[in-house]
Amino acid sequence: MTTLTLASRWNPLDWPLTHGPIPQAVQAVGWAALILLALRRDRSWWRFGLPAALATAAGLSLLLGYLVDDWWHPFPEGTPRYVTWWVATALLGLCLAAYRMRRSTWPRRVLGLGLGSLVLLMAASEVNIGFDMYPNGRVMLAPWLDRTAMLSTTKSAETATAPPDKVLEEVWTPPPGLPAKGTVSQAHIPGTKSGFHGRNAYIYLPPAYQASPRPLLPVLVLITGQPGAPDEWVHQGQVDELMDAFAAKHGGLAPIVVMPDQLGATWNNSLCMDSKIAKMQTYLAEDVPNWAQKNLQTATGRRSWAIGGASMGGTCALQLGVNAPEVYGTVLDISGQEEPTLGTRAETVKAAFGGDTAKFDAIDPLQVMARRQFPDTAIAVVVGEGDGIFRPQQEKVYKAVQGAGMKATFATAPGGHGWMVFRPAIADQLPWLARQTGLIR
């Protein structure tokens, strides 16, 4: 997705970690280390050490699978199979290293520990490839190096709008000296009505926002998946770079992007509804827009407001689009689910509404669309071509939104369920979003 300049090619932080020679070399070294750990001349190793290591690794893998998927249950759809496989591979490497340390000299113990670490590195690299979470070292280090300042802006600037028969780009003339890049800041968005206490939101303001008169720009509210955090849209999603590239082609114009927290903590799942868990619909449909209109100068009205998200965030965007259509006129659902879930419908209804199915049915997006038409809502449904779990659900969602009369579009992207789909989906759908929200023709 990111095009490397000549300078960045020489910067190790910009070297790709999900394709090319680095992950290939890590995999080759990792498999070699695993083979070396498994081979030994000692007969007792073949009779006791190797079988014990295999049995221990298998037992730990089964135990970890039970603790994660059956007890902790952080992923409603379960742990991806490739993650389970590579975790088991890492455990095997560590177990082989541990059993080799018995009755070994310190140099051999250090060697075994080093080989085990290489197997662990290989497993981590392969999981990263599956999610495309860290495409390079710069993105991997970004959360620890993040020094994003708190939002400091003023609403005193003169503003410019487009007449009803035109879009903003048709009447906008960028002033001399307009910055080439927008700004990214953090901000605390209080749960004034919802009572929700979230982590800091991230706010992207495009170059045109720094002009005077200031154009009243549309707003895109972006929701992360679960597990997740608002900063992922900046670090992993590179939303600011995507918006800057769009603005460069449109005289500095791009949507304002508000990236709020809908989880409260990385592993929480608020279900994006008003329930016993949290009043998340109130937060996203009232607190967030009210805060933005109080602290920023933005376009107003449902046509100018869009909500989007990926994975659980895509499900969240769909929910807000059908349960708060007076706020959001445009929806971007990337790799979402067909309904909010904590695993099974019974588990979800019990946790959210104490077992009251009628309350869940009242806000379940597919059931809402079966009862109501949304001819004034536009939605883009995007999913990975190889996403075996979420693609069938997104195809079902697409049929439902068509049946509800929405102006709907469906698109696929190469890859499975991860940032290799989420990141380009934003870039690919950005012109569509800009048209729907009155920014460009």
Tab-separated table of C-alpha atoms in Angstrom:
chain	number	residue	atom	x	y	z
A	1	MET	CA	0.000	0.000	0.000
A	2	THR	CA	2.759	2.456	0.954
A	3	THR	CA	5.090	3.417	-1.909
A	4	LEU	CA	8.671	3.622	-0.704
A	5	THR	CA	10.734	6.598	-1.819
A	6	LEU	CA	14.416	6.220	-2.613
A	7	ALA	CA	15.290	7.605	0.830
A	8	SER	CA	12.921	5.311	2.699
A	9	ARG	CA	14.307	2.250	0.922
A	10	TRP	CA	17.558	2.852	2.769
A	11	ASN	CA	15.793	3.274	6.115
A	12	PRO	CA	15.432	-0.124	7.842
A	13	LEU	CA	12.274	1.072	9.606
A	14	ASP	CA	10.540	1.268	6.222
A	15	TRP	CA	11.528	-2.192	4.985
A	16	PRO	CA	8.437	-4.401	4.559
A	17	LEU	CA	7.781	-7.040	7.219
A	18	THR	CA	4.818	-8.802	5.590
A	19	HIS	CA	6.277	-9.541	2.147
A	20	GLY	CA	9.626	-9.703	0.452
A	21	PRO	CA	12.994	-10.968	1.684
A	22	ILE	CA	12.723	-10.173	5.400
A	23	PRO	CA	9.735	-12.417	6.298
A	24	GLN	CA	11.052	-15.055	3.878
A	25	ALA	CA	14.408	-15.063	5.630
A	26	VAL	CA	12.743	-15.159	9.057
A	27	GLN	CA	10.701	-18.171	7.993
A	28	ALA	CA	13.703	-20.007	6.556
A	29	VAL	CA	15.785	-19.385	9.683
A	30	GLY	CA	12.867	-20.342	11.927
A	31	TRP	CA	12.276	-23.700	10.255
A	32	ALA	CA	16.021	-24.400	10.308
A	33	ALA	CA	16.100	-23.602	14.022
A	34	LEU	CA	13.139	-25.923	14.672
A	35	ILE	CA	14.860	-28.774	12.806
A	36	LEU	CA	18.113	-28.234	14.715
A	37	LEU	CA	16.205	-28.264	18.006
A	38	ALA	CA	14.546	-31.562	17.084
A	39	LEU	CA	17.790	-33.316	16.062
A	40	ARG	CA	20.255	-34.715	18.586
A	41	ARG	CA	22.708	-37.624	18.647
A	42	ASP	CA	21.853	-38.709	22.186
A	43	ARG	CA	19.659	-41.861	22.159
A	44	SER	CA	17.876	-40.789	25.321
A	45	TRP	CA	16.751	-37.698	23.437
A	46	TRP	CA	14.908	-39.785	20.873
A	47	ARG	CA	13.430	-42.070	23.528
A	48	PHE	CA	12.484	-39.459	26.104
A	49	GLY	CA	13.378	-35.850	25.283
A	50	LEU	CA	11.760	-35.461	21.845
A	51	PRO	CA	8.516	-37.370	22.692
A	52	ALA	CA	8.203	-35.412	25.957
A	53	ALA	CA	8.688	-32.095	24.157
A	54	LEU	CA	6.077	-33.016	21.541
A	55	ALA	CA	3.613	-34.139	24.209
A	56	THR	CA	4.196	-31.015	26.320
A	57	ALA	CA	3.770	-28.707	23.332
A	58	ALA	CA	0.562	-30.495	22.315
A	59	GLY	CA	-0.810	-30.302	25.858
A	60	LEU	CA	0.037	-26.607	26.214
A	61	SER	CA	-1.534	-25.872	22.828
A	62	LEU	CA	-4.766	-27.595	23.812
A	63	LEU	CA	-4.799	-25.866	27.199
A	64	LEU	CA	-4.153	-22.464	25.649
A	65	GLY	CA	-6.870	-23.086	23.046
A	66	TYR	CA	-9.344	-23.896	25.811
A	67	LEU	CA	-8.387	-20.866	27.899
A	68	VAL	CA	-8.635	-18.461	24.950
A	69	ASP	CA	-11.630	-19.764	22.998
A	70	ASP	CA	-13.746	-21.390	25.714
A	71	TRP	CA	-12.918	-19.490	28.892
A	72	TRP	CA	-11.667	-16.007	27.980
A	73	HIS	CA	-13.430	-15.972	24.591
A	74	PRO	CA	-12.074	-12.615	23.300
A	75	PHE	CA	-12.943	-13.362	19.671
A	76	PRO	CA	-16.659	-14.018	18.996
A	77	GLU	CA	-15.783	-15.960	15.853
A	78	GLY	CA	-12.968	-17.907	17.556
A	79	THR	CA	-9.212	-17.735	17.068
A	80	PRO	CA	-8.187	-17.947	13.393
A	81	ARG	CA	-6.793	-21.363	12.511
A	82	TYR	CA	-3.497	-20.019	11.226
A	83	VAL	CA	-2.954	-18.228	14.540
A	84	THR	CA	-3.606	-21.467	16.421
A	85	TRP	CA	-1.147	-23.298	14.160
A	86	TRP	CA	1.654	-20.784	14.589
A	87	VAL	CA	1.129	-20.538	18.353
A	88	ALA	CA	1.468	-24.333	18.522
A	89	THR	CA	4.646	-24.121	16.417
A	90	ALA	CA	6.107	-21.513	18.762
A	91	LEU	CA	5.268	-23.655	21.794
A	92	LEU	CA	6.925	-26.652	20.153
A	93	GLY	CA	10.105	-24.671	19.576
A	94	LEU	CA	10.183	-23.428	23.165
A	95	CYS	CA	9.474	-26.905	24.557
A	96	LEU	CA	12.244	-28.449	22.442
A	97	ALA	CA	14.634	-25.771	23.685
A	98	ALA	CA	13.597	-26.357	27.306
A	99	TYR	CA	14.066	-30.128	27.179
A	100	ARG	CA	17.410	-29.760	25.420
A	101	MET	CA	18.663	-27.658	28.335
A	102	ARG	CA	18.458	-30.643	30.683
A	103	ARG	CA	21.986	-31.884	31.446
A	104	SER	CA	23.500	-29.490	28.930
A	105	THR	CA	26.428	-27.129	29.241
A	106	TRP	CA	25.762	-23.417	29.465
A	107	PRO	CA	26.901	-22.748	25.881
A	108	ARG	CA	24.448	-25.382	24.639
A	109	ARG	CA	21.697	-23.919	26.794
A	110	VAL	CA	22.302	-20.465	25.331
A	111	LEU	CA	22.269	-21.994	21.835
A	112	GLY	CA	18.998	-23.793	22.555
A	113	LEU	CA	17.419	-20.628	23.909
A	114	GLY	CA	18.548	-18.726	20.818
A	115	LEU	CA	17.100	-21.361	18.483
A	116	GLY	CA	13.828	-21.352	20.401
A	117	SER	CA	13.693	-17.564	20.099
A	118	LEU	CA	14.096	-17.855	16.322
A	119	VAL	CA	11.111	-20.222	16.150
A	120	LEU	CA	9.098	-17.769	18.254
A	121	LEU	CA	10.137	-14.925	15.933
A	122	MET	CA	9.021	-16.958	12.908
A	123	ALA	CA	5.608	-17.633	14.454
A	124	ALA	CA	5.131	-13.964	15.348
A	125	SER	CA	6.133	-12.952	11.812
A	126	GLU	CA	3.625	-15.329	10.229
A	127	VAL	CA	0.788	-14.114	12.468
A	128	ASN	CA	1.726	-10.554	11.549
A	129	ILE	CA	1.547	-11.485	7.860
A	130	GLY	CA	-1.938	-12.901	8.436
A	131	PHE	CA	-3.253	-9.676	9.994
A	132	ASP	CA	-0.887	-7.245	8.217
A	133	MET	CA	-0.820	-5.410	11.537
A	134	TYR	CA	2.753	-4.156	11.199
A	135	PRO	CA	3.688	-3.717	7.527
A	136	ASN	CA	7.059	-2.241	8.523
A	137	GLY	CA	9.168	-1.390	11.539
A	138	ARG	CA	7.981	2.202	11.647
A	139	VAL	CA	4.359	1.100	12.105
A	140	MET	CA	5.402	-1.529	14.661
A	141	LEU	CA	7.171	1.080	16.809
A	142	ALA	CA	4.562	3.813	16.306
A	143	PRO	CA	2.434	3.029	19.411
A	144	TRP	CA	5.515	3.360	21.634
A	145	LEU	CA	6.838	6.463	19.864
A	146	ASP	CA	3.467	8.216	19.591
A	147	ARG	CA	3.782	11.837	20.724
A	148	THR	CA	0.527	13.081	19.192
A	149	ALA	CA	-0.457	16.327	20.883
A	150	MET	CA	-3.863	17.059	22.320
A	151	LEU	CA	-6.243	18.935	20.026
A	152	SER	CA	-5.895	22.699	20.104
A	153	THR	CA	-8.152	24.433	17.621
A	154	THR	CA	-10.331	27.473	17.322
A	155	LYS	CA	-13.850	27.983	15.989
A	156	SER	CA	-13.354	31.674	15.292
A	157	ALA	CA	-12.359	31.333	11.629
A	158	GLU	CA	-14.659	32.547	8.886
A	159	THR	CA	-16.322	29.692	7.039
A	160	ALA	CA	-17.264	28.861	3.466
A	161	THR	CA	-20.044	26.583	2.252
A	162	ALA	CA	-21.394	25.411	-1.085
A	163	PRO	CA	-24.856	26.422	-2.357
A	164	PRO	CA	-27.460	23.639	-2.486
A	165	ASP	CA	-26.915	22.962	-6.201
A	166	LYS	CA	-23.120	22.583	-5.967
A	167	VAL	CA	-20.545	20.527	-4.111
A	168	LEU	CA	-17.801	22.097	-2.016
A	169	GLU	CA	-14.994	21.440	-4.508
A	170	GLU	CA	-16.825	23.463	-7.181
A	171	VAL	CA	-16.794	26.664	-5.130
A	172	TRP	CA	-13.530	26.179	-3.234
A	173	THR	CA	-10.314	27.914	-4.231
A	174	PRO	CA	-7.306	26.876	-2.142
A	175	PRO	CA	-5.434	29.934	-0.849
A	176	PRO	CA	-1.702	30.419	-1.452
A	177	GLY	CA	0.523	28.701	1.067
A	178	LEU	CA	-1.995	26.021	2.051
A	179	PRO	CA	-0.157	23.209	3.907
A	180	ALA	CA	0.327	19.979	1.980
A	181	LYS	CA	-0.519	17.811	4.964
A	182	GLY	CA	-3.286	17.732	7.530
A	183	THR	CA	-2.866	17.419	11.267
A	184	VAL	CA	-3.476	14.541	13.689
A	185	SER	CA	-4.341	15.234	17.320
A	186	GLN	CA	-5.735	13.437	20.328
A	187	ALA	CA	-8.860	14.575	22.151
A	188	HIS	CA	-10.966	13.403	25.052
A	189	ILE	CA	-14.606	12.994	24.013
A	190	PRO	CA	-16.637	12.787	27.229
A	191	GLY	CA	-19.701	10.586	27.535
A	192	THR	CA	-21.904	13.498	28.556
A	193	LYS	CA	-25.186	11.687	27.896
A	194	SER	CA	-23.997	8.078	27.712
A	195	GLY	CA	-21.790	8.036	30.794
A	196	PHE	CA	-19.152	6.156	28.790
A	197	HIS	CA	-15.496	6.671	29.735
A	198	GLY	CA	-13.393	6.034	26.653
A	199	ARG	CA	-9.761	6.383	25.763
A	200	ASN	CA	-8.614	9.427	23.836
A	201	ALA	CA	-9.942	9.807	20.317
A	202	TYR	CA	-7.737	10.692	17.346
A	203	ILE	CA	-8.755	13.588	15.114
A	204	TYR	CA	-7.542	14.210	11.558
A	205	LEU	CA	-8.025	17.731	10.175
A	206	PRO	CA	-7.221	18.091	6.439
A	207	PRO	CA	-5.118	20.887	4.944
A	208	ALA	CA	-8.198	22.929	3.967
A	209	TYR	CA	-9.235	23.108	7.626
A	210	GLN	CA	-6.216	25.350	8.192
A	211	ALA	CA	-7.399	27.921	5.613
A	212	SER	CA	-9.324	31.111	6.172
A	213	PRO	CA	-12.092	31.225	5.226
A	214	ARG	CA	-12.405	27.633	6.406
A	215	PRO	CA	-14.609	25.303	4.333
A	216	LEU	CA	-17.220	23.411	6.350
A	217	LEU	CA	-16.044	19.872	5.662
A	218	PRO	CA	-17.956	16.593	6.033
A	219	VAL	CA	-17.099	14.265	8.906
A	220	LEU	CA	-16.154	10.583	8.816
A	221	VAL	CA	-16.396	8.777	12.153
A	222	LEU	CA	-14.137	5.694	12.036
A	223	ILE	CA	-14.539	2.773	14.444
A	224	THR	CA	-11.815	0.239	15.083
A	225	GLY	CA	-12.294	-3.506	15.504
A	226	GLN	CA	-12.045	-5.555	18.689
A	227	PRO	CA	-9.434	-5.989	20.061
A	228	GLY	CA	-8.372	-2.518	19.108
A	229	ALA	CA	-7.718	1.125	19.918
A	230	PRO	CA	-8.427	4.438	18.130
A	231	ASP	CA	-4.752	4.998	17.298
A	232	GLU	CA	-4.763	1.939	15.021
A	233	TRP	CA	-6.457	3.972	12.288
A	234	VAL	CA	-3.434	6.280	12.304
A	235	HIS	CA	-0.650	3.757	12.942
A	236	GLN	CA	-1.860	0.631	11.121
A	237	GLY	CA	-4.482	2.235	8.874
A	238	GLN	CA	-2.340	5.256	7.888
A	239	VAL	CA	-5.567	7.234	7.522
A	240	ASP	CA	-3.787	10.574	7.681
A	241	GLU	CA	-1.550	9.619	4.737
A	242	LEU	CA	-4.546	8.390	2.729
A	243	MET	CA	-6.459	11.599	3.433
A	244	ASP	CA	-3.455	13.768	2.609
A	245	ALA	CA	-3.073	11.983	-0.742
A	246	PHE	CA	-6.762	12.604	-1.489
A	247	ALA	CA	-6.484	16.250	-0.414
A	248	ALA	CA	-3.491	16.760	-2.727
A	249	LYS	CA	-5.781	15.986	-5.677
A	250	HIS	CA	-8.663	18.155	-4.467
A	251	GLY	CA	-7.171	21.467	-3.415
A	252	GLY	CA	-6.600	20.444	0.193
A	253	LEU	CA	-10.159	19.130	0.657
A	254	ALA	CA	-10.784	15.881	2.505
A	255	PRO	CA	-13.188	14.736	5.203
A	256	ILE	CA	-12.514	15.510	8.845
A	257	VAL	CA	-11.919	12.114	10.465
A	258	VAL	CA	-12.961	11.486	14.071
A	259	MET	CA	-11.667	8.190	15.469
A	260	PRO	CA	-13.355	7.657	18.850
A	261	ASP	CA	-13.026	4.793	21.295
A	262	GLN	CA	-16.040	2.483	21.388
A	263	LEU	CA	-14.428	-0.231	23.540
A	264	GLY	CA	-13.055	1.389	26.692
A	265	ALA	CA	-10.161	-1.101	26.713
A	266	THR	CA	-8.403	-3.137	24.043
A	267	TRP	CA	-10.218	-6.423	24.690
A	268	ASN	CA	-13.647	-5.083	25.694
A	269	ASN	CA	-16.663	-5.501	23.428
A	270	SER	CA	-19.333	-2.847	23.948
A	271	LEU	CA	-21.508	-4.289	21.132
A	272	CYS	CA	-22.074	-0.679	19.955
A	273	MET	CA	-25.587	-0.581	21.387
A	274	ASP	CA	-27.385	0.818	24.413
A	275	SER	CA	-27.470	-2.140	26.786
A	276	LYS	CA	-26.402	-3.336	30.214
A	277	ILE	CA	-22.802	-3.286	28.960
A	278	ALA	CA	-22.670	0.377	27.876
A	279	LYS	CA	-24.763	3.073	26.248
A	280	MET	CA	-22.614	2.987	23.175
A	281	GLN	CA	-25.229	4.015	20.620
A	282	THR	CA	-25.871	7.147	22.680
A	283	TYR	CA	-22.141	7.825	22.801
A	284	LEU	CA	-21.613	7.478	19.042
A	285	ALA	CA	-24.892	9.041	17.913
A	286	GLU	CA	-25.042	11.920	20.410
A	287	ASP	CA	-21.902	12.495	22.480
A	288	VAL	CA	-19.405	12.239	19.612
A	289	PRO	CA	-21.340	14.434	17.104
A	290	ASN	CA	-22.179	16.979	19.815
A	291	TRP	CA	-18.522	17.185	20.846
A	292	ALA	CA	-17.382	17.601	17.224
A	293	GLN	CA	-19.877	20.363	16.505
A	294	LYS	CA	-18.912	22.137	19.729
A	295	ASN	CA	-15.157	21.933	19.257
A	296	LEU	CA	-14.734	21.868	15.470
A	297	GLN	CA	-16.172	23.756	12.532
A	298	THR	CA	-17.809	21.089	10.381
A	299	ALA	CA	-20.632	20.638	7.930
A	300	THR	CA	-23.917	19.728	9.585
A	301	GLY	CA	-26.793	17.448	8.643
A	302	ARG	CA	-26.936	13.711	8.038
A	303	ARG	CA	-25.746	14.039	4.443
A	304	SER	CA	-22.431	15.429	5.668
A	305	TRP	CA	-21.857	12.777	8.323
A	306	ALA	CA	-20.581	9.279	7.585
A	307	ILE	CA	-19.661	6.399	9.881
A	308	GLY	CA	-17.344	3.554	9.003
A	309	GLY	CA	-15.388	0.779	10.613
A	310	ALA	CA	-13.593	-2.520	10.170
A	311	SER	CA	-14.462	-5.949	11.584
A	312	MET	CA	-16.474	-5.315	14.774
A	313	GLY	CA	-16.213	-1.625	13.830
A	314	GLY	CA	-17.913	-2.391	10.520
A	315	THR	CA	-20.738	-4.086	12.385
A	316	CYS	CA	-20.904	-1.008	14.608
A	317	ALA	CA	-21.134	1.314	11.595
A	318	LEU	CA	-24.017	-0.719	10.158
A	319	GLN	CA	-25.825	-0.616	13.504
A	320	LEU	CA	-25.526	3.170	13.755
A	321	GLY	CA	-26.592	3.572	10.154
A	322	VAL	CA	-29.914	1.808	10.743
A	323	ASN	CA	-30.527	2.782	14.372
A	324	ALA	CA	-29.441	6.427	14.108
A	325	PRO	CA	-30.133	7.301	10.451
A	326	GLU	CA	-30.983	10.866	11.462
A	327	VAL	CA	-27.276	11.332	12.316
A	328	TYR	CA	-25.406	9.283	9.717
A	329	GLY	CA	-26.463	9.315	6.085
A	330	THR	CA	-23.503	7.287	4.786
A	331	VAL	CA	-22.067	3.990	6.066
A	332	LEU	CA	-18.811	2.164	5.277
A	333	ASP	CA	-18.930	-1.439	6.517
A	334	ILE	CA	-15.548	-3.156	6.099
A	335	SER	CA	-15.453	-6.874	6.939
A	336	GLY	CA	-18.244	-6.577	9.493
A	337	GLN	CA	-20.539	-9.220	10.941
A	338	GLU	CA	-24.201	-9.737	10.181
A	339	GLU	CA	-25.131	-8.824	13.758
A	340	PRO	CA	-23.416	-7.704	16.996
A	341	THR	CA	-22.182	-10.741	18.878
A	342	LEU	CA	-20.177	-11.980	21.828
A	343	GLY	CA	-20.037	-15.493	20.410
A	344	THR	CA	-23.561	-16.896	20.252
A	345	ARG	CA	-26.860	-15.061	20.149
A	346	ALA	CA	-27.815	-16.534	23.532
A	347	GLU	CA	-24.566	-15.273	25.118
A	348	THR	CA	-25.031	-11.857	23.536
A	349	VAL	CA	-28.668	-11.433	24.576
A	350	LYS	CA	-27.910	-12.572	28.124
A	351	ALA	CA	-24.973	-10.192	28.584
A	352	ALA	CA	-26.609	-7.202	26.913
A	353	PHE	CA	-30.275	-7.509	27.886
A	354	GLY	CA	-30.478	-10.139	30.614
A	355	GLY	CA	-31.944	-12.644	28.166
A	356	ASP	CA	-34.642	-10.345	26.733
A	357	THR	CA	-34.577	-11.349	23.047
A	358	ALA	CA	-37.147	-8.698	22.060
A	359	LYS	CA	-34.788	-5.900	23.098
A	360	PHE	CA	-32.002	-7.381	21.002
A	361	ASP	CA	-34.284	-7.864	18.002
A	362	ALA	CA	-35.303	-4.209	18.219
A	363	ILE	CA	-31.775	-3.059	17.332
A	364	ASP	CA	-30.373	-6.045	15.385
A	365	PRO	CA	-29.528	-4.383	12.032
A	366	LEU	CA	-30.806	-7.142	9.728
A	367	GLN	CA	-34.102	-7.291	11.596
A	368	VAL	CA	-34.416	-3.502	11.613
A	369	MET	CA	-33.910	-3.451	7.842
A	370	ALA	CA	-36.510	-6.167	7.406
A	371	ARG	CA	-39.043	-3.815	9.042
A	372	ARG	CA	-37.943	-0.459	7.659
A	373	GLN	CA	-36.758	1.147	4.431
A	374	PHE	CA	-33.737	3.488	4.167
A	375	PRO	CA	-33.879	5.079	0.706
A	376	ASP	CA	-31.837	8.107	1.810
A	377	THR	CA	-28.927	6.099	3.219
A	378	ALA	CA	-25.852	5.126	1.182
A	379	ILE	CA	-23.674	2.168	2.175
A	380	ALA	CA	-20.518	0.526	0.872
A	381	VAL	CA	-19.949	-3.081	1.941
A	382	VAL	CA	-16.336	-4.269	1.584
A	383	VAL	CA	-14.741	-7.612	2.488
A	384	GLY	CA	-11.606	-9.629	1.780
A	385	GLU	CA	-11.796	-12.084	-1.097
A	386	GLY	CA	-10.298	-14.839	1.043
A	387	ASP	CA	-12.192	-14.043	4.250
A	388	GLY	CA	-13.977	-17.349	4.811
A	389	ILE	CA	-15.741	-16.233	8.001
A	390	PHE	CA	-16.775	-12.651	7.273
A	391	ARG	CA	-17.349	-12.722	3.519
A	392	PRO	CA	-20.524	-14.872	3.729
A	393	GLN	CA	-21.843	-12.535	6.423
A	394	GLN	CA	-21.064	-9.440	4.336
A	395	GLU	CA	-22.823	-10.961	1.335
A	396	LYS	CA	-25.873	-11.479	3.557
A	397	VAL	CA	-25.637	-7.879	4.774
A	398	TYR	CA	-25.440	-6.614	1.194
A	399	LYS	CA	-28.658	-8.412	0.253
A	400	ALA	CA	-30.329	-6.969	3.362
A	401	VAL	CA	-29.308	-3.367	2.634
A	402	GLN	CA	-30.491	-3.743	-0.951
A	403	GLY	CA	-33.815	-5.031	0.354
A	404	ALA	CA	-34.026	-2.020	2.664
A	405	GLY	CA	-33.727	0.340	-0.299
A	406	MET	CA	-30.277	1.704	0.502
A	407	LYS	CA	-27.989	3.057	-2.206
A	408	ALA	CA	-25.607	0.142	-1.850
A	409	THR	CA	-22.299	-0.913	-3.359
A	410	PHE	CA	-20.341	-4.119	-2.757
A	411	ALA	CA	-16.602	-4.574	-3.205
A	412	THR	CA	-13.948	-7.164	-2.403
A	413	ALA	CA	-10.238	-6.682	-1.794
A	414	PRO	CA	-7.349	-9.156	-2.023
A	415	GLY	CA	-6.631	-10.840	1.291
A	416	GLY	CA	-8.404	-12.228	4.314
A	417	HIS	CA	-9.377	-10.503	7.540
A	418	GLY	CA	-6.832	-7.847	8.411
A	419	TRP	CA	-5.253	-4.546	7.549
A	420	MET	CA	-4.328	-5.753	4.079
A	421	VAL	CA	-8.082	-5.294	3.414
A	422	PHE	CA	-9.009	-2.539	5.895
A	423	ARG	CA	-6.299	-0.118	4.749
A	424	PRO	CA	-6.959	-0.177	0.983
A	425	ALA	CA	-10.719	-0.249	1.595
A	426	ILE	CA	-10.525	3.261	3.043
A	427	ALA	CA	-8.422	4.482	0.118
A	428	ASP	CA	-10.637	2.818	-2.495
A	429	GLN	CA	-13.909	4.044	-0.992
A	430	LEU	CA	-12.724	7.557	-0.162
A	431	PRO	CA	-13.884	9.079	-3.485
A	432	TRP	CA	-17.272	7.413	-2.986
A	433	LEU	CA	-17.473	8.808	0.554
A	434	ALA	CA	-16.518	12.266	-0.696
A	435	ARG	CA	-19.291	12.186	-3.301
A	436	GLN	CA	-21.910	10.953	-0.868
A	437	THR	CA	-21.071	13.664	1.658
A	438	GLY	CA	-21.121	16.554	-0.817
A	439	LEU	CA	-17.377	17.142	-0.971
A	440	ILE	CA	-16.777	16.372	-4.675
A	441	ARG	CA	-18.961	15.822	-7.699
